GROMACS .gro file of C-alpha atoms in nm:
model
  188
    1MET     CA    1   5.967   2.111  -2.720
    2LEU     CA    2   5.755   1.867  -2.910
    3ALA     CA    3   5.945   1.526  -3.011
    4ALA     CA    4   5.771   1.227  -3.184
    5GLY     CA    5   5.835   0.848  -3.187
    6VAL     CA    6   5.742   0.612  -3.443
    7LEU     CA    7   5.742   0.262  -3.466
    8ALA     CA    8   5.571   0.035  -3.769
    9SER     CA    9   5.631  -0.352  -3.861
   10ALA     CA   10   5.560  -0.521  -4.134
   11SER     CA   11   5.651  -0.845  -3.893
   12ARG     CA   12   5.530  -1.194  -4.034
   13GLY     CA   13   5.371  -1.056  -4.344
   14GLN     CA   14   5.063  -0.904  -4.130
   15ARG     CA   15   4.904  -0.645  -4.307
   16THR     CA   16   4.718  -0.515  -4.070
   17PRO     CA   17   4.818  -0.656  -3.734
   18ARG     CA   18   4.576  -0.679  -3.442
   19THR     CA   19   4.595  -0.495  -3.142
   20PHE     CA   20   4.656  -0.715  -2.845
   21HIS     CA   21   4.528  -0.509  -2.467
   22PRO     CA   22   4.676  -0.703  -2.208
   23THR     CA   23   4.622  -0.747  -1.836
   24ALA     CA   24   4.834  -0.786  -1.535
   25LYS     CA   25   4.750  -1.121  -1.553
   26ASP     CA   26   4.888  -1.223  -1.868
   27ALA     CA   27   5.219  -1.335  -1.777
   28THR     CA   28   5.356  -1.400  -2.126
   29VAL     CA   29   5.413  -1.054  -2.173
   30PRO     CA   30   5.690  -0.947  -1.874
   31ILE     CA   31   5.635  -0.581  -1.950
   32ASP     CA   32   5.482  -0.390  -1.688
   33ILE     CA   33   5.238  -0.163  -1.820
   34ASP     CA   34   5.050  -0.091  -1.529
   35THR     CA   35   5.285   0.229  -1.404
   36LEU     CA   36   5.146   0.376  -1.762
   37ASN     CA   37   4.884   0.613  -1.779
   38GLY     CA   38   4.613   0.569  -2.064
   39PRO     CA   39   4.786   0.738  -2.344
   40GLN     CA   40   5.098   0.578  -2.292
   41ARG     CA   41   4.992   0.275  -2.262
   42GLU     CA   42   4.770   0.305  -2.584
   43ALA     CA   43   5.116   0.397  -2.770
   44VAL     CA   44   5.280   0.074  -2.575
   45VAL     CA   45   5.016  -0.128  -2.691
   46THR     CA   46   4.855  -0.053  -3.034
   47THR     CA   47   5.015  -0.262  -3.312
   48GLN     CA   48   4.784  -0.125  -3.599
   49GLY     CA   49   4.991   0.074  -3.813
   50PRO     CA   50   5.247   0.326  -3.723
   51LEU     CA   51   5.211   0.544  -3.416
   52LEU     CA   52   5.272   0.881  -3.389
   53VAL     CA   53   5.334   1.021  -3.043
   54LEU     CA   54   5.418   1.388  -2.990
   55ALA     CA   55   5.422   1.508  -2.640
   56GLY     CA   56   5.602   1.819  -2.441
   57ALA     CA   57   5.888   1.767  -2.280
   58GLY     CA   58   5.875   1.569  -1.970
   59SER     CA   59   5.559   1.376  -2.050
   60GLY     CA   60   5.733   1.028  -2.049
   61LYS     CA   61   5.827   1.003  -2.440
   62THR     CA   62   6.144   0.805  -2.413
   63PHE     CA   63   5.944   0.618  -2.141
   64THR     CA   64   5.680   0.498  -2.349
   65LEU     CA   65   5.886   0.474  -2.662
   66THR     CA   66   6.128   0.235  -2.500
   67ARG     CA   67   5.827   0.019  -2.351
   68ARG     CA   68   5.668   0.031  -2.653
   69ILE     CA   69   5.968  -0.105  -2.827
   70ALA     CA   70   6.017  -0.366  -2.511
   71TRP     CA   71   5.653  -0.471  -2.543
   72ALA     CA   72   5.666  -0.519  -2.938
   73LEU     CA   73   5.945  -0.779  -2.903
   74SER     CA   74   5.806  -0.972  -2.579
   75PRO     CA   75   5.626  -1.306  -2.651
   76GLY     CA   76   5.237  -1.235  -2.666
   77SER     CA   77   5.227  -0.869  -2.799
   78GLY     CA   78   5.163  -1.032  -3.171
   79VAL     CA   79   4.940  -1.286  -3.344
   80ASP     CA   80   4.909  -1.635  -3.162
   81GLY     CA   81   5.157  -1.559  -2.876
   82ALA     CA   82   5.418  -1.404  -3.086
   83PRO     CA   83   5.617  -1.100  -3.060
   84PHE     CA   84   5.495  -0.819  -3.267
   85VAL     CA   85   5.834  -0.810  -3.388
   86ASP     CA   86   6.055  -1.021  -3.467
   87ASP     CA   87   6.381  -0.883  -3.354
   88LEU     CA   88   6.530  -0.515  -3.319
   89SER     CA   89   6.665  -0.481  -3.704
   90GLN     CA   90   6.295  -0.426  -3.754
   91VAL     CA   91   6.264  -0.186  -3.525
   92LEU     CA   92   6.421   0.216  -3.636
   93VAL     CA   93   6.411   0.494  -3.374
   94ILE     CA   94   6.530   0.833  -3.508
   95THR     CA   95   6.649   1.097  -3.258
   96PHE     CA   96   6.779   1.472  -3.291
   97THR     CA   97   7.085   1.445  -3.120
   98ASN     CA   98   7.388   1.184  -3.043
   99ALA     CA   99   7.328   1.228  -2.644
  100ALA     CA  100   6.946   1.130  -2.674
  101ALA     CA  101   6.991   0.811  -2.962
  102ALA     CA  102   7.277   0.692  -2.669
  103GLU     CA  103   6.996   0.745  -2.355
  104LEU     CA  104   6.715   0.548  -2.573
  105ARG     CA  105   6.922   0.290  -2.637
  106GLY     CA  106   7.038   0.222  -2.277
  107LYS     CA  107   6.688   0.257  -2.183
  108ILE     CA  108   6.592   0.002  -2.433
  109ALA     CA  109   6.854  -0.207  -2.333
  110SER     CA  110   6.731  -0.181  -1.974
  111ALA     CA  111   6.399  -0.224  -2.032
  112ILE     CA  112   6.487  -0.572  -2.253
  113GLY     CA  113   6.674  -0.677  -1.925
  114LYS     CA  114   6.431  -0.605  -1.693
  115ALA     CA  115   6.185  -0.793  -1.933
  116LEU     CA  116   6.441  -1.079  -1.937
  117ALA     CA  117   6.452  -1.096  -1.591
  118ALA     CA  118   6.125  -1.196  -1.533
  119GLN     CA  119   6.152  -1.454  -1.796
  120PRO     CA  120   6.546  -1.575  -1.802
  121GLU     CA  121   6.479  -1.878  -1.998
  122ASN     CA  122   6.333  -1.683  -2.309
  123ARG     CA  123   6.544  -1.734  -2.600
  124HIS     CA  124   6.386  -1.473  -2.807
  125LEU     CA  125   6.466  -1.191  -2.561
  126GLN     CA  126   6.830  -1.339  -2.502
  127ARG     CA  127   6.880  -1.292  -2.852
  128GLN     CA  128   6.740  -0.900  -2.860
  129MET     CA  129   6.976  -0.855  -2.622
  130ASN     CA  130   7.279  -0.970  -2.802
  131LEU     CA  131   7.134  -0.781  -3.057
  132MET     CA  132   7.075  -0.480  -2.912
  133HIS     CA  133   7.427  -0.292  -3.104
  134LEU     CA  134   7.317  -0.340  -3.451
  135ALA     CA  135   6.947  -0.162  -3.349
  136GLN     CA  136   6.903   0.141  -3.572
  137ILE     CA  137   6.906   0.404  -3.299
  138SER     CA  138   7.044   0.716  -3.457
  139THR     CA  139   6.965   1.086  -3.543
  140VAL     CA  140   6.890   1.179  -3.905
  141HIS     CA  141   7.181   1.261  -4.002
  142ALA     CA  142   7.359   0.952  -3.930
  143PHE     CA  143   7.039   0.751  -4.017
  144CYS     CA  144   7.036   0.887  -4.371
  145GLY     CA  145   7.424   0.898  -4.404
  146ALA     CA  146   7.399   0.518  -4.348
  147LEU     CA  147   7.106   0.508  -4.627
  148ILE     CA  148   7.377   0.719  -4.865
  149ARG     CA  149   7.688   0.477  -4.778
  150GLN     CA  150   7.433   0.169  -4.871
  151TYR     CA  151   7.243   0.266  -5.131
  152GLY     CA  152   7.370   0.564  -5.280
  153TYR     CA  153   7.558   0.360  -5.538
  154LEU     CA  154   7.236   0.329  -5.708
  155LEU     CA  155   7.266   0.682  -5.734
  156GLU     CA  156   7.617   0.685  -5.825
  157VAL     CA  157   7.695   0.853  -5.538
  158PRO     CA  158   8.030   0.771  -5.427
  159SER     CA  159   8.087   0.523  -5.084
  160ASP     CA  160   8.353   0.806  -4.952
  161CYS     CA  161   8.113   1.049  -4.960
  162ALA     CA  162   8.194   1.340  -4.654
  163MET     CA  163   7.852   1.489  -4.466
  164LEU     CA  164   7.869   1.843  -4.376
  165GLU     CA  165   8.003   1.864  -4.029
  166ASP     CA  166   7.717   2.089  -3.817
  167GLY     CA  167   7.750   2.417  -3.892
  168GLY     CA  168   7.981   2.388  -4.182
  169THR     CA  169   7.884   2.495  -4.549
  170TRP     CA  170   7.929   2.425  -4.928
  171PHE     CA  171   8.182   2.660  -4.960
  172ASP     CA  172   8.348   2.504  -4.656
  173TYR     CA  173   8.354   2.193  -4.767
  174PHE     CA  174   8.460   2.244  -5.120
  175LEU     CA  175   8.759   2.515  -4.968
  176GLN     CA  176   8.854   2.180  -4.783
  177GLN     CA  177   8.860   1.981  -5.058
  178ALA     CA  178   9.060   2.198  -5.291
  179GLU     CA  179   9.308   2.221  -4.980
  180GLU     CA  180   9.321   1.865  -4.978
  181GLN     CA  181   9.392   1.803  -5.359
  182MET     CA  182   9.631   2.088  -5.357
  183VAL     CA  183   9.817   1.924  -5.089
  184THR     CA  184   9.814   1.607  -5.246
  185ALA     CA  185   9.985   1.722  -5.587
  186ALA     CA  186  10.241   1.906  -5.415
  187ALA     CA  187  10.355   1.613  -5.244
  188LEU     CA  188  10.417   1.445  -5.569
   0.00000   0.00000   0.00000
């Protein structure tokens, strides 16, 4: 099974952010990248444009993606010692299942927590831990549903629109809507 992870940012108005290649001696970046293999390390520290990671099951995609996000939030990962990403609101993580989204959220929080343990006085990392519940980490369906709820009015989509559940069909949906309308009409 193949999966993909993408992280892009327009942090600080940069059009082409530079790549920062740290060493173990860089004290400003508390993310341990020495345990990563070459491709994983490249995926974590490359900051020029969006990045697509394709790999087979069990190859470390989740581990690499969590390190990439924690890295991007860490001081020293961007230009002039600043974080590459200002906060978690600039990060979008899309998965295929709710379980995977919950797992990623937990692992990202853990990675940020480890970085914070290395620099407990770091107010930026403290803020990220506080913003963790606002991070956009969800399934494709949940993300698209949120977009429709937030911006659907531009297309005249009602804000209370419903999405089909797994395995549902449009027929099932319209049948349910008709039944609800009949029940409501009968109650009047």
